[in-house]
Amino acid sequence: MKQLLLTKEEEKIFDGEMGEAPKIAIRLLYSLGELGEADRLIPIKSAHISGVSYKNVGEGGIRFLNKISHKVSVPTSLNPLGFDIENGGPVDIDENFHKKQMEIVEIYKKMGVMDSFTCTPYYYYNEPSFGDHISWAESSAIIYVNSLIGARTNRESGPSALASAIIGKTPDHGLHKDEGRKASVVVNVSDRLDYTRFAALGLFLGAKLNKKIPVIRGQKSAEGIELKALSAALSATSSIPMFHVEGVTKEYRLICESPEVIEVGKGDIDETIGKNSSQQEPELIAIGCPHLAPEELDYIAKLVKGKRKVGPDLFLFTSREVKAKSGDAVRTIENFGGKVFSDTCMVVSPLSNNYSSTGTNSGKATFYLPLKGYGNQKVAFMGIMDLLKWVIA
Ligand code: F3S
């Protein structure tokens, strides 16, 4: 096992000369570095922290945050929390939940993190560049930025990303090196996939590959939005940190010698969708896991413009910044009778306070929402056009 060597300055932090919080942070990074056989810490350009919703972190999380509270030293964005701070919703919450959630927000604010509350900080807030070393939690965003942007982060947890944000460094191992980014499985996909079918591919591959990095062939016209759906579904069902798509992602030529080969046919995708979908009309249609991009809001606005709404509630989720920049689309959707929320999402808000069944096009939400403690929902997993059939008269 390699020994992780600290610089003189890092040693001082390690010994507590800079205070308790940096000491906890660097010791956490040191332990993770030793486990990953890193020989040094390297500077990072940004951090993104998950574990913001009171629903997920609870009292233990608040205690940890109070203990480690310290100014961050790099641009740091935050994941969604339990409700929309500015507009309220998406569901009823009690006074205690509100109070505890805002306590968490205040601790983070004192640390100097951005008012972002989104799992797609790479739209506007915190956009990394190719080759940047970063320390990000939120598994769907990790897969997206590694794969589509070519930034470099391991699959960090909320605490390790926060420790990196404070120290401004991360252990140099895994995805920070070319070797750790090589595909070991070639996945031949016969049919051109759309958004929902990419999400289904993620559910299918995640369960099969565990943590092996795949290179996907046969999808040369895949778009960023569709690969965002794949990132999220893979993140829910596996420990895969990134994927490559031949002819699309920047590092798709990084492949191990003699990779395993898997064929994925139309039947595999159909079966995955069928297995995950109740066909009963849900009480809620929820779209935006991961948070929607401007072009997705525009697309939905075009589909509902001038139409009359019936049936289940329609909730869309995005970031504050995307919502602010998509004023026309948001107005069209809200005139139709849908609601557009920011700061929160269908999984980290306490959805079961108001709903017991949800329709979504997200593979990740399809995985989490039925789980007890996450959503307790009956889920209908299908494409946007099919979901909207329930709400357009
Ligand atoms: Fe984002 Fe919430 Fe889904 S954090 S990826 S919208 S579960």
mmCIF file of C-alpha atoms and ligand atoms in Angstrom:
data_model
loop_
_atom_site.group_PDB
_atom_site.id
_atom_site.type_symbol
_atom_site.label_atom_id
_atom_site.label_comp_id
_atom_site.label_asym_id
_atom_site.label_seq_id
_atom_site.Cartn_x
_atom_site.Cartn_y
_atom_site.Cartn_z
ATOM 1 C CA MET A 1 0.000 0.000 0.000
ATOM 2 C CA LYS A 2 1.293 3.459 -0.949
ATOM 3 C CA GLN A 3 1.748 6.019 1.773
ATOM 4 C CA LEU A 4 -0.116 9.285 1.435
ATOM 5 C CA LEU A 5 2.386 12.075 1.982
ATOM 6 C CA LEU A 6 1.136 15.392 3.290
ATOM 7 C CA THR A 7 2.838 18.722 2.621
ATOM 8 C CA LYS A 8 4.101 20.773 5.592
ATOM 9 C CA GLU A 9 1.009 22.970 5.411
ATOM 10 C CA GLU A 10 -1.325 19.953 5.263
ATOM 11 C CA GLU A 11 0.445 18.436 8.262
ATOM 12 C CA LYS A 12 -0.299 21.555 10.289
ATOM 13 C CA ILE A 13 -3.983 21.232 9.401
ATOM 14 C CA PHE A 14 -3.820 17.519 10.267
ATOM 15 C CA ASP A 15 -2.371 18.375 13.693
ATOM 16 C CA GLY A 16 -5.187 20.814 14.418
ATOM 17 C CA GLU A 17 -3.175 24.041 14.146
ATOM 18 C CA MET A 18 -5.844 25.583 11.901
ATOM 19 C CA GLY A 19 -8.774 24.562 14.111
ATOM 20 C CA GLU A 20 -11.063 21.628 14.748
ATOM 21 C CA ALA A 21 -13.171 21.645 11.542
ATOM 22 C CA PRO A 22 -10.208 21.632 9.089
ATOM 23 C CA LYS A 23 -8.592 18.927 11.257
ATOM 24 C CA ILE A 24 -11.696 16.699 10.957
ATOM 25 C CA ALA A 25 -11.892 17.459 7.226
ATOM 26 C CA ILE A 26 -8.270 16.647 6.356
ATOM 27 C CA ARG A 27 -8.271 13.514 8.498
ATOM 28 C CA LEU A 28 -11.344 12.280 6.630
ATOM 29 C CA LEU A 29 -9.617 12.954 3.279
ATOM 30 C CA TYR A 30 -6.438 11.299 4.527
ATOM 31 C CA SER A 31 -8.298 8.105 5.503
ATOM 32 C CA LEU A 32 -10.134 7.991 2.168
ATOM 33 C CA GLY A 33 -6.860 8.632 0.336
ATOM 34 C CA GLU A 34 -5.165 5.753 2.147
ATOM 35 C CA LEU A 35 -8.065 3.451 1.282
ATOM 36 C CA GLY A 36 -7.779 4.484 -2.377
ATOM 37 C CA GLU A 37 -3.964 4.189 -2.297
ATOM 38 C CA ALA A 38 -3.449 7.848 -3.180
ATOM 39 C CA ASP A 39 0.037 9.213 -2.585
ATOM 40 C CA ARG A 40 -1.012 12.877 -2.280
ATOM 41 C CA LEU A 41 -3.855 15.347 -2.085
ATOM 42 C CA ILE A 42 -4.471 17.454 -5.206
ATOM 43 C CA PRO A 43 -6.156 20.879 -5.506
ATOM 44 C CA ILE A 44 -9.754 20.952 -6.730
ATOM 45 C CA LYS A 45 -11.618 23.614 -8.708
ATOM 46 C CA SER A 46 -15.053 23.056 -7.135
ATOM 47 C CA ALA A 47 -17.182 20.931 -4.821
ATOM 48 C CA HIS A 48 -20.825 19.887 -4.813
ATOM 49 C CA ILE A 49 -22.467 18.667 -1.626
ATOM 50 C CA SER A 50 -25.377 16.229 -1.266
ATOM 51 C CA GLY A 51 -27.246 15.381 1.915
ATOM 52 C CA VAL A 52 -29.035 18.693 2.302
ATOM 53 C CA SER A 53 -32.643 17.604 2.843
ATOM 54 C CA TYR A 54 -33.642 17.171 6.491
ATOM 55 C CA LYS A 55 -35.548 14.098 5.275
ATOM 56 C CA ASN A 56 -32.205 12.472 4.407
ATOM 57 C CA VAL A 57 -29.740 13.821 6.968
ATOM 58 C CA GLY A 58 -31.879 14.029 10.151
ATOM 59 C CA GLU A 59 -30.534 15.054 13.574
ATOM 60 C CA GLY A 60 -27.244 13.173 13.139
ATOM 61 C CA GLY A 61 -26.531 15.174 9.989
ATOM 62 C CA ILE A 62 -27.193 18.477 11.752
ATOM 63 C CA ARG A 63 -24.812 17.504 14.568
ATOM 64 C CA PHE A 64 -22.077 16.595 12.036
ATOM 65 C CA LEU A 65 -22.570 19.851 10.113
ATOM 66 C CA ASN A 66 -22.306 21.935 13.282
ATOM 67 C CA LYS A 67 -19.079 20.156 14.151
ATOM 68 C CA ILE A 68 -17.455 20.627 10.752
ATOM 69 C CA SER A 69 -18.892 24.084 9.979
ATOM 70 C CA HIS A 70 -16.115 26.165 8.384
ATOM 71 C CA LYS A 71 -15.714 28.484 5.368
ATOM 72 C CA VAL A 72 -15.321 26.564 2.117
ATOM 73 C CA SER A 73 -12.239 27.360 0.050
ATOM 74 C CA VAL A 74 -13.540 26.580 -3.469
ATOM 75 C CA PRO A 75 -16.850 27.328 -5.292
ATOM 76 C CA THR A 76 -19.332 24.898 -3.717
ATOM 77 C CA SER A 77 -22.898 24.144 -4.778
ATOM 78 C CA LEU A 78 -25.619 22.310 -2.843
ATOM 79 C CA ASN A 79 -28.116 19.569 -3.660
ATOM 80 C CA PRO A 80 -31.911 19.980 -3.391
ATOM 81 C CA LEU A 81 -33.648 20.128 -0.013
ATOM 82 C CA GLY A 82 -37.085 19.227 1.330
ATOM 83 C CA PHE A 83 -39.182 22.117 -0.069
ATOM 84 C CA ASP A 84 -39.158 25.146 -2.346
ATOM 85 C CA ILE A 85 -37.793 27.872 -0.072
ATOM 86 C CA GLU A 86 -39.233 30.830 -1.988
ATOM 87 C CA ASN A 87 -42.616 29.449 -3.088
ATOM 88 C CA GLY A 88 -43.414 26.573 -0.721
ATOM 89 C CA GLY A 89 -44.446 23.039 -1.747
ATOM 90 C CA PRO A 90 -44.396 20.612 -3.431
ATOM 91 C CA VAL A 91 -46.172 18.965 -0.444
ATOM 92 C CA ASP A 92 -47.371 19.861 3.055
ATOM 93 C CA ILE A 93 -44.695 19.841 5.720
ATOM 94 C CA ASP A 94 -44.903 20.341 9.464
ATOM 95 C CA GLU A 95 -43.369 23.185 11.427
ATOM 96 C CA ASN A 96 -40.568 21.050 12.845
ATOM 97 C CA PHE A 97 -39.466 19.861 9.366
ATOM 98 C CA HIS A 98 -39.419 23.475 8.138
ATOM 99 C CA LYS A 99 -37.429 24.674 11.153
ATOM 100 C CA LYS A 100 -34.849 21.868 10.942
ATOM 101 C CA GLN A 101 -34.448 22.251 7.183
ATOM 102 C CA MET A 102 -33.791 25.976 7.499
ATOM 103 C CA GLU A 103 -31.285 25.271 10.284
ATOM 104 C CA ILE A 104 -29.350 23.115 7.787
ATOM 105 C CA VAL A 105 -29.566 25.838 5.119
ATOM 106 C CA GLU A 106 -28.234 28.435 7.579
ATOM 107 C CA ILE A 107 -25.249 26.250 8.550
ATOM 108 C CA TYR A 108 -24.326 25.859 4.884
ATOM 109 C CA LYS A 109 -24.822 29.580 4.207
ATOM 110 C CA LYS A 110 -22.351 30.439 6.973
ATOM 111 C CA MET A 111 -19.834 28.182 5.241
ATOM 112 C CA GLY A 112 -20.119 30.332 2.110
ATOM 113 C CA VAL A 113 -21.720 27.804 -0.246
ATOM 114 C CA MET A 114 -23.909 28.904 -3.182
ATOM 115 C CA ASP A 115 -27.698 29.285 -2.849
ATOM 116 C CA SER A 116 -28.023 26.608 -5.524
ATOM 117 C CA PHE A 117 -30.050 23.631 -4.167
ATOM 118 C CA THR A 118 -29.937 21.647 -7.388
ATOM 119 C CA CYS A 119 -28.597 18.328 -8.642
ATOM 120 C CA THR A 120 -27.759 19.919 -12.011
ATOM 121 C CA PRO A 121 -25.351 22.649 -10.817
ATOM 122 C CA TYR A 122 -23.523 22.201 -14.135
ATOM 123 C CA TYR A 123 -26.284 24.352 -15.665
ATOM 124 C CA TYR A 124 -25.151 27.904 -14.740
ATOM 125 C CA TYR A 125 -24.073 27.582 -11.079
ATOM 126 C CA ASN A 126 -20.991 25.446 -10.991
ATOM 127 C CA GLU A 127 -19.955 24.318 -14.456
ATOM 128 C CA PRO A 128 -16.664 22.422 -14.547
ATOM 129 C CA SER A 129 -14.403 22.236 -17.593
ATOM 130 C CA PHE A 130 -12.700 19.305 -19.264
ATOM 131 C CA GLY A 131 -9.874 17.931 -17.114
ATOM 132 C CA ASP A 132 -10.804 19.874 -13.949
ATOM 133 C CA HIS A 133 -10.250 17.965 -10.715
ATOM 134 C CA ILE A 134 -13.330 18.437 -8.558
ATOM 135 C CA SER A 135 -14.931 16.784 -5.534
ATOM 136 C CA TRP A 136 -18.608 16.173 -6.068
ATOM 137 C CA ALA A 137 -21.280 14.252 -4.260
ATOM 138 C CA GLU A 138 -24.736 13.577 -5.844
ATOM 139 C CA SER A 139 -24.193 10.478 -7.887
ATOM 140 C CA SER A 140 -26.227 11.528 -10.957
ATOM 141 C CA ALA A 141 -24.200 14.741 -11.285
ATOM 142 C CA ILE A 142 -20.921 12.877 -10.716
ATOM 143 C CA ILE A 143 -21.653 10.511 -13.613
ATOM 144 C CA TYR A 144 -22.784 13.401 -15.824
ATOM 145 C CA VAL A 145 -19.735 15.624 -15.293
ATOM 146 C CA ASN A 146 -17.236 12.758 -15.532
ATOM 147 C CA SER A 147 -18.846 11.377 -18.684
ATOM 148 C CA LEU A 148 -20.148 14.361 -20.633
ATOM 149 C CA ILE A 149 -17.861 17.176 -19.521
ATOM 150 C CA GLY A 150 -14.704 15.198 -18.804
ATOM 151 C CA ALA A 151 -14.203 16.753 -15.353
ATOM 152 C CA ARG A 152 -12.665 14.385 -12.801
ATOM 153 C CA THR A 153 -14.309 13.345 -9.558
ATOM 154 C CA ASN A 154 -14.661 10.171 -7.573
ATOM 155 C CA ARG A 155 -18.092 9.212 -6.272
ATOM 156 C CA GLU A 156 -17.873 11.332 -3.139
ATOM 157 C CA SER A 157 -20.313 11.281 -0.246
ATOM 158 C CA GLY A 158 -21.797 14.465 1.262
ATOM 159 C CA PRO A 159 -19.215 14.483 4.121
ATOM 160 C CA SER A 160 -16.184 13.805 1.885
ATOM 161 C CA ALA A 161 -17.213 16.478 -0.655
ATOM 162 C CA LEU A 162 -17.695 18.906 2.231
ATOM 163 C CA ALA A 163 -14.277 18.005 3.653
ATOM 164 C CA SER A 164 -12.765 18.681 0.210
ATOM 165 C CA ALA A 165 -14.667 21.973 -0.061
ATOM 166 C CA ILE A 166 -13.116 23.108 3.239
ATOM 167 C CA ILE A 167 -9.559 21.967 2.464
ATOM 168 C CA GLY A 168 -9.742 22.692 -1.283
ATOM 169 C CA LYS A 169 -8.184 19.308 -2.083
ATOM 170 C CA THR A 170 -9.040 15.674 -2.727
ATOM 171 C CA PRO A 171 -7.011 12.416 -2.663
ATOM 172 C CA ASP A 172 -5.411 11.674 -6.046
ATOM 173 C CA HIS A 173 -6.773 8.268 -7.016
ATOM 174 C CA GLY A 174 -9.521 6.508 -8.976
ATOM 175 C CA LEU A 175 -11.299 8.765 -11.459
ATOM 176 C CA HIS A 176 -8.641 11.481 -11.103
ATOM 177 C CA LYS A 177 -6.278 9.283 -13.130
ATOM 178 C CA ASP A 178 -6.639 8.071 -16.746
ATOM 179 C CA GLU A 179 -6.365 4.466 -15.616
ATOM 180 C CA GLY A 180 -9.425 4.806 -13.368
ATOM 181 C CA ARG A 181 -11.526 6.148 -16.252
ATOM 182 C CA LYS A 182 -11.115 3.207 -18.632
ATOM 183 C CA ALA A 183 -14.158 1.231 -19.771
ATOM 184 C CA SER A 184 -14.014 -2.461 -18.957
ATOM 185 C CA VAL A 185 -17.311 -3.393 -20.639
ATOM 186 C CA VAL A 186 -18.456 -2.734 -24.211
ATOM 187 C CA VAL A 187 -22.244 -2.425 -24.406
ATOM 188 C CA ASN A 188 -23.698 -2.797 -27.898
ATOM 189 C CA VAL A 189 -27.181 -1.271 -28.020
ATOM 190 C CA SER A 190 -29.101 -2.174 -31.150
ATOM 191 C CA ASP A 191 -31.937 0.430 -31.222
ATOM 192 C CA ARG A 192 -31.597 4.228 -31.105
ATOM 193 C CA LEU A 193 -32.853 5.170 -27.624
ATOM 194 C CA ASP A 194 -34.868 8.215 -26.495
ATOM 195 C CA TYR A 195 -34.868 9.873 -23.027
ATOM 196 C CA THR A 196 -36.992 7.262 -21.245
ATOM 197 C CA ARG A 197 -35.289 4.339 -22.943
ATOM 198 C CA PHE A 198 -31.872 5.725 -21.922
ATOM 199 C CA ALA A 199 -33.217 5.861 -18.352
ATOM 200 C CA ALA A 200 -34.318 2.232 -18.742
ATOM 201 C CA LEU A 201 -30.859 1.320 -20.092
ATOM 202 C CA GLY A 202 -29.415 2.813 -16.898
ATOM 203 C CA LEU A 203 -31.693 0.679 -14.708
ATOM 204 C CA PHE A 204 -30.810 -2.401 -16.754
ATOM 205 C CA LEU A 205 -27.029 -1.844 -16.850
ATOM 206 C CA GLY A 206 -26.707 -0.634 -13.267
ATOM 207 C CA ALA A 207 -28.069 -3.903 -11.929
ATOM 208 C CA LYS A 208 -25.717 -5.884 -14.218
ATOM 209 C CA LEU A 209 -22.428 -3.971 -14.041
ATOM 210 C CA ASN A 210 -22.149 -3.009 -10.337
ATOM 211 C CA LYS A 211 -19.218 -0.594 -10.670
ATOM 212 C CA LYS A 212 -17.649 -1.414 -14.038
ATOM 213 C CA ILE A 213 -17.364 1.521 -16.448
ATOM 214 C CA PRO A 214 -19.164 0.819 -19.747
ATOM 215 C CA VAL A 215 -18.572 2.189 -23.230
ATOM 216 C CA ILE A 216 -21.876 2.230 -25.108
ATOM 217 C CA ARG A 217 -21.881 1.620 -28.834
ATOM 218 C CA GLY A 218 -24.658 2.264 -31.345
ATOM 219 C CA GLN A 219 -25.843 5.618 -29.916
ATOM 220 C CA LYS A 220 -23.802 8.162 -31.873
ATOM 221 C CA SER A 221 -26.665 10.678 -32.027
ATOM 222 C CA ALA A 222 -27.356 10.603 -28.268
ATOM 223 C CA GLU A 223 -28.081 14.050 -26.803
ATOM 224 C CA GLY A 224 -26.942 15.562 -23.496
ATOM 225 C CA ILE A 225 -30.440 15.477 -22.009
ATOM 226 C CA GLU A 226 -30.797 11.771 -22.805
ATOM 227 C CA LEU A 227 -27.409 10.995 -21.288
ATOM 228 C CA LYS A 228 -28.461 12.945 -18.185
ATOM 229 C CA ALA A 229 -31.330 10.422 -17.866
ATOM 230 C CA LEU A 230 -28.835 7.566 -18.229
ATOM 231 C CA SER A 231 -26.525 9.130 -15.593
ATOM 232 C CA ALA A 232 -29.355 9.367 -13.064
ATOM 233 C CA ALA A 233 -30.626 5.815 -13.575
ATOM 234 C CA LEU A 234 -27.106 4.357 -13.354
ATOM 235 C CA SER A 235 -26.491 6.371 -10.202
ATOM 236 C CA ALA A 236 -29.500 4.818 -8.485
ATOM 237 C CA THR A 237 -28.786 1.197 -9.339
ATOM 238 C CA SER A 238 -24.982 0.923 -9.233
ATOM 239 C CA SER A 239 -21.677 2.397 -8.060
ATOM 240 C CA ILE A 240 -20.639 3.189 -11.635
ATOM 241 C CA PRO A 241 -18.837 6.570 -11.637
ATOM 242 C CA MET A 242 -18.963 7.289 -15.389
ATOM 243 C CA PHE A 243 -19.711 5.888 -18.843
ATOM 244 C CA HIS A 244 -18.478 6.513 -22.357
ATOM 245 C CA VAL A 245 -20.576 6.698 -25.517
ATOM 246 C CA GLU A 246 -18.708 5.966 -28.719
ATOM 247 C CA GLY A 247 -18.529 9.041 -30.945
ATOM 248 C CA VAL A 248 -20.201 11.260 -28.318
ATOM 249 C CA THR A 249 -18.356 11.570 -25.003
ATOM 250 C CA LYS A 250 -14.860 13.020 -24.978
ATOM 251 C CA GLU A 251 -12.883 10.104 -23.547
ATOM 252 C CA TYR A 252 -14.611 7.161 -25.250
ATOM 253 C CA ARG A 253 -11.291 5.811 -26.517
ATOM 254 C CA LEU A 254 -10.202 4.977 -22.937
ATOM 255 C CA ILE A 255 -10.885 1.243 -22.933
ATOM 256 C CA CYS A 256 -9.131 -1.612 -21.078
ATOM 257 C CA GLU A 257 -7.506 -4.402 -23.037
ATOM 258 C CA SER A 258 -9.926 -7.307 -23.701
ATOM 259 C CA PRO A 259 -13.121 -5.746 -22.321
ATOM 260 C CA GLU A 260 -16.204 -7.826 -21.601
ATOM 261 C CA VAL A 261 -18.937 -7.413 -24.269
ATOM 262 C CA ILE A 262 -22.689 -7.193 -23.611
ATOM 263 C CA GLU A 263 -25.528 -6.968 -26.134
ATOM 264 C CA VAL A 264 -28.634 -4.999 -25.196
ATOM 265 C CA GLY A 265 -31.678 -5.434 -27.416
ATOM 266 C CA LYS A 266 -35.096 -3.807 -27.699
ATOM 267 C CA GLY A 267 -36.599 -6.595 -25.590
ATOM 268 C CA ASP A 268 -34.289 -5.837 -22.629
ATOM 269 C CA ILE A 269 -35.355 -2.185 -22.618
ATOM 270 C CA ASP A 270 -39.080 -2.994 -23.079
ATOM 271 C CA GLU A 271 -38.923 -5.502 -20.254
ATOM 272 C CA THR A 272 -37.176 -3.017 -17.923
ATOM 273 C CA ILE A 273 -39.827 -0.368 -18.585
ATOM 274 C CA GLY A 274 -42.699 -2.855 -18.215
ATOM 275 C CA LYS A 275 -41.346 -4.268 -14.973
ATOM 276 C CA ASN A 276 -41.104 -0.791 -13.403
ATOM 277 C CA SER A 277 -44.430 0.622 -14.427
ATOM 278 C CA SER A 278 -47.892 0.412 -12.966
ATOM 279 C CA GLN A 279 -50.417 1.383 -15.669
ATOM 280 C CA GLN A 280 -52.909 2.780 -13.148
ATOM 281 C CA GLU A 281 -53.549 6.528 -13.370
ATOM 282 C CA PRO A 282 -51.285 8.156 -10.728
ATOM 283 C CA GLU A 283 -52.290 11.011 -8.407
ATOM 284 C CA LEU A 284 -49.236 13.005 -9.471
ATOM 285 C CA ILE A 285 -47.132 13.402 -12.620
ATOM 286 C CA ALA A 286 -43.599 14.438 -11.566
ATOM 287 C CA ILE A 287 -40.947 15.374 -14.130
ATOM 288 C CA GLY A 288 -37.463 16.691 -13.414
ATOM 289 C CA CYS A 289 -35.245 14.033 -11.844
ATOM 290 C CA PRO A 290 -32.511 15.187 -12.450
ATOM 291 C CA HIS A 291 -33.599 18.841 -12.461
ATOM 292 C CA LEU A 292 -34.792 20.052 -15.854
ATOM 293 C CA ALA A 293 -32.636 21.921 -18.354
ATOM 294 C CA PRO A 294 -34.048 25.019 -20.108
ATOM 295 C CA GLU A 295 -34.704 23.055 -23.312
ATOM 296 C CA GLU A 296 -36.730 20.456 -21.410
ATOM 297 C CA LEU A 297 -38.959 23.177 -19.917
ATOM 298 C CA ASP A 298 -39.397 24.676 -23.401
ATOM 299 C CA TYR A 299 -40.322 21.256 -24.819
ATOM 300 C CA ILE A 300 -42.967 20.616 -22.138
ATOM 301 C CA ALA A 301 -44.337 24.171 -22.509
ATOM 302 C CA LYS A 302 -44.855 23.562 -26.249
ATOM 303 C CA LEU A 303 -46.736 20.328 -25.528
ATOM 304 C CA VAL A 304 -49.192 21.923 -23.068
ATOM 305 C CA LYS A 305 -49.557 25.397 -24.594
ATOM 306 C CA GLY A 306 -53.214 26.377 -25.055
ATOM 307 C CA LYS A 307 -54.426 22.985 -23.785
ATOM 308 C CA ARG A 308 -56.846 22.333 -20.915
ATOM 309 C CA LYS A 309 -55.617 20.427 -17.864
ATOM 310 C CA VAL A 310 -57.466 17.487 -16.356
ATOM 311 C CA GLY A 311 -56.592 14.616 -14.012
ATOM 312 C CA PRO A 312 -53.526 14.263 -11.753
ATOM 313 C CA ASP A 313 -51.377 17.134 -10.476
ATOM 314 C CA LEU A 314 -48.419 18.016 -12.717
ATOM 315 C CA PHE A 315 -45.183 19.020 -10.930
ATOM 316 C CA LEU A 316 -41.917 19.928 -12.654
ATOM 317 C CA PHE A 317 -38.588 20.355 -10.847
ATOM 318 C CA THR A 318 -35.634 22.511 -11.825
ATOM 319 C CA SER A 319 -33.084 24.899 -10.325
ATOM 320 C CA ARG A 320 -33.812 28.534 -9.392
ATOM 321 C CA GLU A 321 -31.479 29.784 -12.098
ATOM 322 C CA VAL A 322 -33.016 27.678 -14.882
ATOM 323 C CA LYS A 323 -36.515 28.657 -13.713
ATOM 324 C CA ALA A 324 -35.589 32.350 -13.725
ATOM 325 C CA LYS A 325 -34.106 32.100 -17.229
ATOM 326 C CA SER A 326 -37.088 30.138 -18.613
ATOM 327 C CA GLY A 327 -39.806 32.661 -17.700
ATOM 328 C CA ASP A 328 -41.961 32.131 -20.827
ATOM 329 C CA ALA A 329 -41.959 28.340 -20.554
ATOM 330 C CA VAL A 330 -42.720 28.465 -16.822
ATOM 331 C CA ARG A 331 -45.663 30.865 -17.404
ATOM 332 C CA THR A 332 -47.061 28.613 -20.149
ATOM 333 C CA ILE A 333 -46.830 25.533 -17.936
ATOM 334 C CA GLU A 334 -48.368 27.355 -14.963
ATOM 335 C CA ASN A 335 -51.185 28.797 -17.142
ATOM 336 C CA PHE A 336 -51.918 25.239 -18.190
ATOM 337 C CA GLY A 337 -52.214 24.244 -14.519
ATOM 338 C CA GLY A 338 -48.821 22.639 -13.846
ATOM 339 C CA LYS A 339 -46.431 23.811 -11.126
ATOM 340 C CA VAL A 340 -42.703 24.418 -11.467
ATOM 341 C CA PHE A 341 -40.679 24.019 -8.270
ATOM 342 C CA SER A 342 -37.060 24.799 -7.532
ATOM 343 C CA ASP A 343 -34.750 24.024 -4.553
ATOM 344 C CA THR A 344 -36.345 20.600 -4.084
ATOM 345 C CA CYS A 345 -37.259 17.391 -5.872
ATOM 346 C CA MET A 346 -39.732 14.531 -5.971
ATOM 347 C CA VAL A 347 -37.411 12.231 -3.986
ATOM 348 C CA VAL A 348 -35.972 14.463 -1.244
ATOM 349 C CA SER A 349 -39.274 16.196 -0.414
ATOM 350 C CA PRO A 350 -41.686 14.186 1.785
ATOM 351 C CA LEU A 351 -43.954 13.308 -1.174
ATOM 352 C CA SER A 352 -45.941 10.688 0.735
ATOM 353 C CA ASN A 353 -47.389 13.451 2.931
ATOM 354 C CA ASN A 354 -49.802 14.137 0.043
ATOM 355 C CA TYR A 355 -49.478 11.396 -2.592
ATOM 356 C CA SER A 356 -49.355 7.629 -2.836
ATOM 357 C CA SER A 357 -48.844 7.155 -6.607
ATOM 358 C CA THR A 358 -46.603 9.024 -9.054
ATOM 359 C CA GLY A 359 -45.972 8.907 -12.790
ATOM 360 C CA THR A 360 -42.457 9.854 -13.917
ATOM 361 C CA ASN A 361 -40.032 9.504 -16.831
ATOM 362 C CA SER A 362 -37.047 9.275 -14.463
ATOM 363 C CA GLY A 363 -35.225 5.992 -13.930
ATOM 364 C CA LYS A 364 -33.724 7.271 -10.688
ATOM 365 C CA ALA A 365 -37.096 8.346 -9.267
ATOM 366 C CA THR A 366 -38.580 5.046 -10.442
ATOM 367 C CA PHE A 367 -35.953 3.267 -8.354
ATOM 368 C CA TYR A 368 -36.255 5.402 -5.196
ATOM 369 C CA LEU A 369 -39.904 6.443 -5.005
ATOM 370 C CA PRO A 370 -41.345 2.990 -4.224
ATOM 371 C CA LEU A 371 -38.899 2.506 -1.308
ATOM 372 C CA LYS A 372 -40.204 2.844 2.214
ATOM 373 C CA GLY A 373 -38.783 5.984 3.797
ATOM 374 C CA TYR A 374 -38.110 7.585 0.399
ATOM 375 C CA GLY A 375 -41.521 7.938 -1.163
ATOM 376 C CA ASN A 376 -43.739 4.905 -0.474
ATOM 377 C CA GLN A 377 -45.151 5.515 -3.971
ATOM 378 C CA LYS A 378 -46.674 3.277 -6.571
ATOM 379 C CA VAL A 379 -44.761 4.354 -9.701
ATOM 380 C CA ALA A 380 -45.739 4.570 -13.358
ATOM 381 C CA PHE A 381 -42.505 4.839 -15.395
ATOM 382 C CA MET A 382 -43.025 6.061 -18.969
ATOM 383 C CA GLY A 383 -42.154 8.767 -21.503
ATOM 384 C CA ILE A 384 -43.320 12.389 -21.282
ATOM 385 C CA MET A 385 -45.884 11.991 -24.084
ATOM 386 C CA ASP A 386 -47.540 9.081 -22.263
ATOM 387 C CA LEU A 387 -47.442 10.890 -18.920
ATOM 388 C CA LEU A 388 -49.018 14.004 -20.399
ATOM 389 C CA LYS A 389 -51.899 11.981 -21.847
ATOM 390 C CA TRP A 390 -53.212 11.834 -18.278
ATOM 391 C CA VAL A 391 -53.261 15.605 -17.809
ATOM 392 C CA ILE A 392 -54.137 17.033 -21.237
ATOM 393 C CA ALA A 393 -57.919 17.089 -21.986
HETATM 394 FE FE1 F3S B 1 -31.880 15.196 -8.480
HETATM 395 FE FE2 F3S B 1 -33.607 14.553 -6.642
HETATM 396 FE FE3 F3S B 1 -33.388 13.125 -8.805
HETATM 397 S S1 F3S B 1 -31.564 15.251 -6.293
HETATM 398 S S2 F3S B 1 -31.285 13.308 -9.462
HETATM 399 S S3 F3S B 1 -34.074 15.251 -8.707
HETATM 400 S S4 F3S B 1 -33.528 12.341 -6.770
#
